[in-house]
Each structure stands twice: as structure tokens, then as C-alpha cells.
Rosetta silent file (secondary structure, phi, psi, omega in degrees, C-alpha in Angstrom):
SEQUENCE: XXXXXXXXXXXXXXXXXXXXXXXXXXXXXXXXXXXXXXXXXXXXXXXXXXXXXXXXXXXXXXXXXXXXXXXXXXXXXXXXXXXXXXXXXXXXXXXXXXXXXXXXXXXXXXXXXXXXXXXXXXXXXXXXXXXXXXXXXXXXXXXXXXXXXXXXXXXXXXXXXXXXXXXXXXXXXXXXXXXXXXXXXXXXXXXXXXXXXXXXXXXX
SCORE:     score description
SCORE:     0.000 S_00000001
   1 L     0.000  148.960  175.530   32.946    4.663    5.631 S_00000001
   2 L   -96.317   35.368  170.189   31.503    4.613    9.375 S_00000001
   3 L  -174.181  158.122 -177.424   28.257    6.113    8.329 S_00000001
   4 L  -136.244 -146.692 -174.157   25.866    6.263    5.848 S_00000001
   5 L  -144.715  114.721  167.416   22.413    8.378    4.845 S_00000001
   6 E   -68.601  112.719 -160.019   18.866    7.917    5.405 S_00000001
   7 E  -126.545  111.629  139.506   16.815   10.050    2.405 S_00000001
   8 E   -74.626  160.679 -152.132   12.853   10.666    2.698 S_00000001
   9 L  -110.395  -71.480  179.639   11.840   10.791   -0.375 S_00000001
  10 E   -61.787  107.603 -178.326    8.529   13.353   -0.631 S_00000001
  11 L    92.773   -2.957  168.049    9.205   16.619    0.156 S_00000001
  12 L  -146.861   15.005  174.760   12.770   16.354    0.491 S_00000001
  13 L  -135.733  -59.366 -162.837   14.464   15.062   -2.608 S_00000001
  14 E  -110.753  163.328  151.580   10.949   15.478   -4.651 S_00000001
  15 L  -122.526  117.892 -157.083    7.612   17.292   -4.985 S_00000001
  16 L    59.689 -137.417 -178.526    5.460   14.985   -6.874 S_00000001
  17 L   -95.272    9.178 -178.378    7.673   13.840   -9.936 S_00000001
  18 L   -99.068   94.739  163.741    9.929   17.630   -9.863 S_00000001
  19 L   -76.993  156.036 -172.362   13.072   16.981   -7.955 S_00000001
  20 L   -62.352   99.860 -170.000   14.015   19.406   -5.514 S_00000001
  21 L   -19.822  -60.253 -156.412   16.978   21.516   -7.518 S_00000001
  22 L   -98.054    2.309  154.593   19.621   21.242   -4.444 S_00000001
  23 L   -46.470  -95.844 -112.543   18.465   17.447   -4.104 S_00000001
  24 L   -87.778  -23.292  179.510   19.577   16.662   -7.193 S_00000001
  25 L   -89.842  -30.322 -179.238   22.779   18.808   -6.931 S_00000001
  26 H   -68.249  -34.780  179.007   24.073   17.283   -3.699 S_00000001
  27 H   -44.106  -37.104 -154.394   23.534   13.644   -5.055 S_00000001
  28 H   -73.307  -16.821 -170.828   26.433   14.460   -8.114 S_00000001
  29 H   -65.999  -37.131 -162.945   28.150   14.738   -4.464 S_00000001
  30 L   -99.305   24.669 -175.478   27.625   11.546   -3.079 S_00000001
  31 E  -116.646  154.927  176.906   28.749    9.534   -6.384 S_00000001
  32 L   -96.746 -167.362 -172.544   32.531    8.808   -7.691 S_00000001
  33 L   -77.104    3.313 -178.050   33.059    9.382  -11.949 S_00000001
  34 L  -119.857   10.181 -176.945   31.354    5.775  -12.459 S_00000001
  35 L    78.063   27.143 -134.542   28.098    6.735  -10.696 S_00000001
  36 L  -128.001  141.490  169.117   28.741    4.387   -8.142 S_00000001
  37 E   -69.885  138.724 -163.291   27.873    5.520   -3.832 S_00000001
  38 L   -87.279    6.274  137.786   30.702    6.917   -2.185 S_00000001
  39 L  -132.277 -178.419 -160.706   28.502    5.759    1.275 S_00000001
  40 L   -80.824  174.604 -164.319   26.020    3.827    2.224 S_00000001
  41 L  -137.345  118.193  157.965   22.239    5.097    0.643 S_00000001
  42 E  -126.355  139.355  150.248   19.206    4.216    1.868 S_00000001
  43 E   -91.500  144.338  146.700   15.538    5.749    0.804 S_00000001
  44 E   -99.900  145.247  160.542   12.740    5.471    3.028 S_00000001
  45 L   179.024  168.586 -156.958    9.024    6.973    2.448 S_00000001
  46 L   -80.876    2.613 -174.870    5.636    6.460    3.399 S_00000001
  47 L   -86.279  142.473 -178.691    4.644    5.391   -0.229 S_00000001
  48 L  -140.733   14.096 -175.805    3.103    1.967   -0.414 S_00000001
  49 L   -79.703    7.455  178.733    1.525    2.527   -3.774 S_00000001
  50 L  -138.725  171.933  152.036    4.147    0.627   -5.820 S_00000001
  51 L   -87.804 -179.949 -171.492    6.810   -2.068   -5.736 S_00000001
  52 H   -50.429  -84.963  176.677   10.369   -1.100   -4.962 S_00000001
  53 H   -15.060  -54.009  173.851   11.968   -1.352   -8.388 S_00000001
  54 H   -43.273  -54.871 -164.605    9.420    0.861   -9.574 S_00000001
  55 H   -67.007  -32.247  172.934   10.432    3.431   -6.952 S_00000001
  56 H   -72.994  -23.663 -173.632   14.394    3.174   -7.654 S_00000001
  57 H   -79.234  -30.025  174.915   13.878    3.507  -10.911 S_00000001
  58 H   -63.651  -42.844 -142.299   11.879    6.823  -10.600 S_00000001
  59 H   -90.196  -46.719 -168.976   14.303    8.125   -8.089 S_00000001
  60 H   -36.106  -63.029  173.592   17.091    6.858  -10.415 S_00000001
  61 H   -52.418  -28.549 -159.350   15.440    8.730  -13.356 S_00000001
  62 H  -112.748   -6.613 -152.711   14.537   12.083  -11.173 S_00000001
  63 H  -134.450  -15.080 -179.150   18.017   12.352   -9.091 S_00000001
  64 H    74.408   38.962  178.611   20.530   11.174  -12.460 S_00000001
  65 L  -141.470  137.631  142.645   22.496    8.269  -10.085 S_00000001
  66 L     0.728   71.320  153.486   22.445    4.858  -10.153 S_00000001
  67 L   -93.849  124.781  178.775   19.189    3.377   -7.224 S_00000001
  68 L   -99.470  147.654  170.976   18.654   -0.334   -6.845 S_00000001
  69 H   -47.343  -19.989 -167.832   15.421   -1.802   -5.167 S_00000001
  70 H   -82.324  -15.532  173.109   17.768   -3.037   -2.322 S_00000001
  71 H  -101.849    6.850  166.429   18.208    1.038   -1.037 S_00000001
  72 E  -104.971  122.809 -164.482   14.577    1.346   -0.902 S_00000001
  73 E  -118.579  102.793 -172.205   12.474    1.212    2.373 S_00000001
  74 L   -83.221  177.116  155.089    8.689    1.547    1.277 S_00000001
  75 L  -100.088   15.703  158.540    6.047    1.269    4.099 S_00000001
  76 L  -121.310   18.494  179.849    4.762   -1.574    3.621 S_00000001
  77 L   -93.399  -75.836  176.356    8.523   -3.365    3.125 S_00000001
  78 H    14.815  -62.520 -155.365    8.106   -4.512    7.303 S_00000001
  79 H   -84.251   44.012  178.090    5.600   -6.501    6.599 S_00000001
  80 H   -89.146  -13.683 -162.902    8.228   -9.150    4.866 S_00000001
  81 L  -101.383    3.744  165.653    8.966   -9.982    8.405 S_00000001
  82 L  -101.676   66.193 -133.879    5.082  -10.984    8.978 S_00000001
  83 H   -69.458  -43.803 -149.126    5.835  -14.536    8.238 S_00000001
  84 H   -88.746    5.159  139.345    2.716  -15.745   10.226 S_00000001
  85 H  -118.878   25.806  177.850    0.293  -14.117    7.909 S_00000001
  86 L   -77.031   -6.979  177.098    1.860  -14.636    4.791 S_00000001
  87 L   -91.816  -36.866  174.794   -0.183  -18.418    4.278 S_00000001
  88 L   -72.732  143.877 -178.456   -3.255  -16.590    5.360 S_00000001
  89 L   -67.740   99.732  152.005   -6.032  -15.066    3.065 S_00000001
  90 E   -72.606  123.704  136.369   -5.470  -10.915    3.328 S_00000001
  91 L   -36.909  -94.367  145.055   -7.755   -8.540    2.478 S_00000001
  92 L   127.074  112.543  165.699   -5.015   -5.585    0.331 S_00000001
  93 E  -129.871  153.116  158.900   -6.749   -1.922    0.123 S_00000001
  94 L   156.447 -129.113  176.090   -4.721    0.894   -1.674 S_00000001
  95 L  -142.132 -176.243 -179.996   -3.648    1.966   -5.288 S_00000001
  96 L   108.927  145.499  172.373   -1.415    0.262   -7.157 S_00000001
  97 L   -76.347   86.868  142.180   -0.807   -3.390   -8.508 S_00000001
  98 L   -49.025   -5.785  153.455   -1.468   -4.743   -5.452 S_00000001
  99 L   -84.764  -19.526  142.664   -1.654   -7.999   -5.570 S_00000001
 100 H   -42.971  -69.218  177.236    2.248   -7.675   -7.309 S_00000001
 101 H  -142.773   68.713  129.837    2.799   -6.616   -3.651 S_00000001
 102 H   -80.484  -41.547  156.925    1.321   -8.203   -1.982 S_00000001
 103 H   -34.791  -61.767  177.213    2.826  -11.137   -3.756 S_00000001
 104 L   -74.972  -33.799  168.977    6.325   -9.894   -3.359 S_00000001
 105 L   -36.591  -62.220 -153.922    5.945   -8.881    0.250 S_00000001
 106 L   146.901  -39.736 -171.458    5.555  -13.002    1.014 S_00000001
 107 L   -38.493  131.482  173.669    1.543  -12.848    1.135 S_00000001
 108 L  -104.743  -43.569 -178.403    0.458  -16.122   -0.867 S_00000001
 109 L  -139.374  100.095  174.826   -3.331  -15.311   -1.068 S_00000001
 110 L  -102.111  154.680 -164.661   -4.140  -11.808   -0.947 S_00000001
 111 L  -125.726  144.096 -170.916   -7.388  -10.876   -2.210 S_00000001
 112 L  -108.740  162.103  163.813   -8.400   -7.197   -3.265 S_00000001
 113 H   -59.770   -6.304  178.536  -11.465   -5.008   -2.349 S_00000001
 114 H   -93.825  -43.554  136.816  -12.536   -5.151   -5.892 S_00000001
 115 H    -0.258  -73.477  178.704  -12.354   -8.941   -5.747 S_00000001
 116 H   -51.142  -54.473  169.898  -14.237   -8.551   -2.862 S_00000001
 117 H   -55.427  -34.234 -169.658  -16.311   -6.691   -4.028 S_00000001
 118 H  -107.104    1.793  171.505  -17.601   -8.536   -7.294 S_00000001
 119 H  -108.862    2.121  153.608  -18.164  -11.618   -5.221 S_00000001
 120 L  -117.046   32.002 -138.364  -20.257   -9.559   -2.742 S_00000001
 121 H   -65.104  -19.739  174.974  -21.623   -6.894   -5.129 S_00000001
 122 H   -89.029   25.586  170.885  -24.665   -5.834   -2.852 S_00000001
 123 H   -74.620  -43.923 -165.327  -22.393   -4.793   -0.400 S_00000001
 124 L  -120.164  120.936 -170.577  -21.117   -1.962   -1.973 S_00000001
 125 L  -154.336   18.929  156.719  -23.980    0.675   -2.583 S_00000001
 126 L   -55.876  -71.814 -178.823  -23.242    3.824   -2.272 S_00000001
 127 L   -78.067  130.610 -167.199  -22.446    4.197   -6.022 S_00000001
 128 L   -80.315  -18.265 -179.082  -25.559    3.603   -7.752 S_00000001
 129 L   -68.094  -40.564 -167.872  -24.195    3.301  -11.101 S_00000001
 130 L  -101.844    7.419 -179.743  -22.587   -0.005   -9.895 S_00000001
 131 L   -89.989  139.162  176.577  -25.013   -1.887   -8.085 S_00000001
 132 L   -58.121  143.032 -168.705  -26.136   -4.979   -9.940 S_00000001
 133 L   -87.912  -31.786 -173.912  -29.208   -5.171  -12.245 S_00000001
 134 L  -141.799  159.378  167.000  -30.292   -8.633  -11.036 S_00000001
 135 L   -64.884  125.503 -179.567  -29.355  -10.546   -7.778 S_00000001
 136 L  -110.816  160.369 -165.752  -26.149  -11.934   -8.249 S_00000001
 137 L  -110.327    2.707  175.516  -25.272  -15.644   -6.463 S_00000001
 138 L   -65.415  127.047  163.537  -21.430  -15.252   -6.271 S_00000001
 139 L   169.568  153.147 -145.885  -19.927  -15.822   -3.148 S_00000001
 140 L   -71.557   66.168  170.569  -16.881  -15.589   -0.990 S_00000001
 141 L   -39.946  -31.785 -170.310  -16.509  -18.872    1.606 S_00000001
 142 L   -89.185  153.729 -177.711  -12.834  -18.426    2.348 S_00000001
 143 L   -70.597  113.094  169.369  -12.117  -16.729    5.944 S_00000001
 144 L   -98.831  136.587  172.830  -10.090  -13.707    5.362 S_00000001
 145 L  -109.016    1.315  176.005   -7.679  -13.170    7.979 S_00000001
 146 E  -155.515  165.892 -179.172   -6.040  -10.398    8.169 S_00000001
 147 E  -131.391  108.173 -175.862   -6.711   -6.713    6.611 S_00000001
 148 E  -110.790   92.624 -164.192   -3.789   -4.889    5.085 S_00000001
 149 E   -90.673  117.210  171.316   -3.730   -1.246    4.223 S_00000001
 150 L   -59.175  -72.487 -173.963   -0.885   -0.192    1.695 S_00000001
 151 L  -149.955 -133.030 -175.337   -2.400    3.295    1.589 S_00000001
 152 L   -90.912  146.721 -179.524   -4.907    5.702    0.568 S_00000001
 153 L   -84.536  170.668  160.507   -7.689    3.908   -1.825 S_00000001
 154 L  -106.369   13.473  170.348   -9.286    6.134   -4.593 S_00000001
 155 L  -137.268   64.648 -159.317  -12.855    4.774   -3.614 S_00000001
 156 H   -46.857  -57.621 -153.421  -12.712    5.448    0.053 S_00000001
 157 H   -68.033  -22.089  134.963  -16.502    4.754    0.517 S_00000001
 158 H   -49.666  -68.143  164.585  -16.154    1.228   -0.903 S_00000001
 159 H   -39.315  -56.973  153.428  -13.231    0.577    0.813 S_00000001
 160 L   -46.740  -69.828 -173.164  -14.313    1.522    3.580 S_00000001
 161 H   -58.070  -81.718 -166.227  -17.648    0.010    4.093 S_00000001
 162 H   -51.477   -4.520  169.537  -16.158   -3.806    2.959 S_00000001
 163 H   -94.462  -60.282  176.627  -13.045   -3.528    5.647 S_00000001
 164 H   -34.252  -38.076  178.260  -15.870   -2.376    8.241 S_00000001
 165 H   -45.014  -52.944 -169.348  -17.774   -5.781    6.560 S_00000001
 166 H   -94.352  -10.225  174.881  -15.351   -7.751    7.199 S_00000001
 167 H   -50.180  -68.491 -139.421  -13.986   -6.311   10.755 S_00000001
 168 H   -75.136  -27.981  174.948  -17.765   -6.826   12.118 S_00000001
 169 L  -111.992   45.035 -178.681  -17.918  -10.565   10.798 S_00000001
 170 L    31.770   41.484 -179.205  -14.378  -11.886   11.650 S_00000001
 171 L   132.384  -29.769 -162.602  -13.633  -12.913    8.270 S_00000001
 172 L  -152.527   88.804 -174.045  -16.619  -13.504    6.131 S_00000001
 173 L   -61.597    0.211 -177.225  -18.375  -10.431    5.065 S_00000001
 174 L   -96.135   -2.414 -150.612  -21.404  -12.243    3.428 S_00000001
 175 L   -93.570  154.188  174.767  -22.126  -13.369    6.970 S_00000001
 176 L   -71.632  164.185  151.154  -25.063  -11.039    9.535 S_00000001
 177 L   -70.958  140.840 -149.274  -23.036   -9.466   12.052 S_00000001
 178 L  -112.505  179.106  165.877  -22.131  -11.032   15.141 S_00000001
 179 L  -140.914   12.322  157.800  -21.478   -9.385   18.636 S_00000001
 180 L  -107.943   68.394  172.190  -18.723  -11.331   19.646 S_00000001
 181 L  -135.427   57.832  171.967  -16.211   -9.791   17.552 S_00000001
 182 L  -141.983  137.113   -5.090  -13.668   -8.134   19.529 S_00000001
 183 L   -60.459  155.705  153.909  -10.933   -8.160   19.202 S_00000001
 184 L   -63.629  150.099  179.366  -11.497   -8.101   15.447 S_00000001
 185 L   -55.900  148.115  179.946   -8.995   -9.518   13.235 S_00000001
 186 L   -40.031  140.824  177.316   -5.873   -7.832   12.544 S_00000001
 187 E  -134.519  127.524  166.134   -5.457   -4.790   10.284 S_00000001
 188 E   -77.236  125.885  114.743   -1.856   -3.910    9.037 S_00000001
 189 E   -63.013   90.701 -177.790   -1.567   -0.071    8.308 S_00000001
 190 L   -70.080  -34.915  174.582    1.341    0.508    6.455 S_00000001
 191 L  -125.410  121.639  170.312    0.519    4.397    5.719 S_00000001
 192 L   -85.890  -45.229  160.836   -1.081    6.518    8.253 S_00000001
 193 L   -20.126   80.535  161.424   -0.202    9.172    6.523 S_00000001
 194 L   -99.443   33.107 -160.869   -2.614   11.672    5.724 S_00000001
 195 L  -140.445  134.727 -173.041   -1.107   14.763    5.122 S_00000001
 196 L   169.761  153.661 -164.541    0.941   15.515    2.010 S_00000001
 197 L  -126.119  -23.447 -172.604    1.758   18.300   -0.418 S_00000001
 198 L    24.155 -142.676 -158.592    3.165   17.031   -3.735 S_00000001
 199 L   -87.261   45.602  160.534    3.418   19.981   -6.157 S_00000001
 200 L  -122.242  142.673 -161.051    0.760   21.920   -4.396 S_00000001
 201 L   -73.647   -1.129  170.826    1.382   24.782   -2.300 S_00000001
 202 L  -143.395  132.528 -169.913    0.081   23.668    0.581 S_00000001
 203 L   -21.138  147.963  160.891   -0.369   19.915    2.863 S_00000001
 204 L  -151.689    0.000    0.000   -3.601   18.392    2.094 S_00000001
């Protein structure tokens, strides 16, 4: 065939985990009797909370056809082609196994905010429940070089504060702040996205 199909995935195949009725009936369209596409298929979406596989398999499971990780374009799949920080130590905020992919992206030593976090524990002190009982002596020497958002965290105010940490001291968040730190080191954003409806009636 001389063309093929580009699919978002949220909000136009699915809502949440419900596919979309007339989704699911057009797909039976685009398959022969062996399940196999009768053009090319790609997915794309703004989700960066999983690896691929995962996501073909859901769509597989939610649409009744055949999807291999190789038709899936996540939003964080780019950064395979961002060879020159894949040696360097990344920072990795989101949900998710993340450090699976981060791994699989190319990344050899990505580090998470929770990571981060227990080897800088007075850092993070908003929740009071979790601040340390005694001064703890752990701590984090290697230069992180880059900052890499899959997507949205579930502890924004953590998250937050230790990427601000680590912006303001180029790298080594255990460090005072400096005033020669602009530019700051790189931050990937893979999802910008902050608007989204899943099975609720309305964007949030």
C-alpha cells in the first residue's frame, strides 16, 4: 500500500482502559482473517509511563488485533536518538518502572528522585511523616547531568523541589547554591501534557 495510519491512542481509540466502541469496530477493518495489518500501523501518544511492550499489549488486549512494540511511538521513544547523554548520569522523574526505561531508551546510569532522595533525605521536607529521625550521612558525589521528565510524578512537591535542587547546583544537589548557573543543565520533557480526560467527563 502507498499509505499507512497514524493512531493517538487516549481519547481516540480509548478512554482510560474502555475502548472507544467504533475504535474497536473499524480495527476488525484494517486486519485480513489471520489478524495480520492490511497497512502500515503506527500508535503514537503522549504516555511515557510505561515501556512499549507493555503498551502493545494493552492496546492488543483493548482493540482484539495483533500490536507489536515496534508500532508504538511513546513520548519519551525520541530520546533513543540522544546518544550523547546516554553515558551520562540522568536524573528520571515520572511513574512507572523507570529505570526499565530508562534502561531501554539507551540511558546507562539513570538515577531516580527516590534514589535521590534517600541519599539526600533532608532535602525533601514538605512531608513530615518522612523526614528522618536522626541526621543521616548518605551522600550523592556523582554529577548528574542531565534531568529527564517521562511525565507527571505522583509526589509533585518532592519532585519538584529535588529537580529545582539540582537545576540551581549544576549537578550536585547536596552542594549551597551557586549563582553561576545558567544555563542550567539540560532537562528532557518528554510529556508536556497536562490536560487529559480518561473516563471522566471532562479534561483535567
Amino acid at each position: 500500500p502507498s499509505f499507512g495510519f497514524l493512531f493517538d491512542i487516549d481519547g481516540v481509540l480509548v478512554r482510560g482502559k474502555t475502548p472507544i466502541p467504533a475504535a474497536k469496530t473499524a480495527f476488525q477493518k484494517l486486519v485480513n482473517s489471520q489478524g495480520q495489518f492490511l497497512v502500515p500501523v503506527v500508535f503514537v501518544t503522549n504516555a511515557g509511563n510505561c515501556l512499549r511492550q507493555k503498551k502493545a499489549d494493552q492496546l492488543s488486549h483493548l482493540l482484539g488485533v495483533p500490536i507489536s512494540q515496534d508500532q508504538v511511538m511513546m513520548s519519551h521513544s525520541p530520546l533513543r536518538m540522544f546518544k550523547r547523554y546516554h553515558e551520562k548520569c540522568v536524573l528520571v522523574s515520572g511513574q512507572g518502572p523507570l529505570l526499565d526505561i530508562a534502561q531501554d531508551l539507551g540511558f546507562c546510569q539513570p538515577i531516580t528522585i527516590e534514589t535521590l532522595r534517600e541519599r539526600h533525605p533532608l532535602l525533601d521536607v514538605v512531608d513530615h511523616d518522612r523526614r528522618p529521625n536522626v541526621l543521616v550521612s548518605a551522600y550523592f558525589c556523582v554529577q548528574i547531568l542531565s534531568v529527564v521528565l517521562f511525565g507527571e510524578p505522583v509526589r509533585w512537591e518532592t519532585n519538584l523541589q529535588l529537580i529545582i535542587d539540582v537545576l540551581l547546583t549544576s549537578g550536585y544537589p547536596g552542594n549551597p547554591y551557586q549563582h553561576e548557573n545558567y544555563p542550567h543543565i539540560p532537562v528532557l520533557a518528554c510529556n508536556m501534557d497536562l490536560m487529559w480526560v480518561a473516563e471522566a467527563q471532562s479534561p483535567r
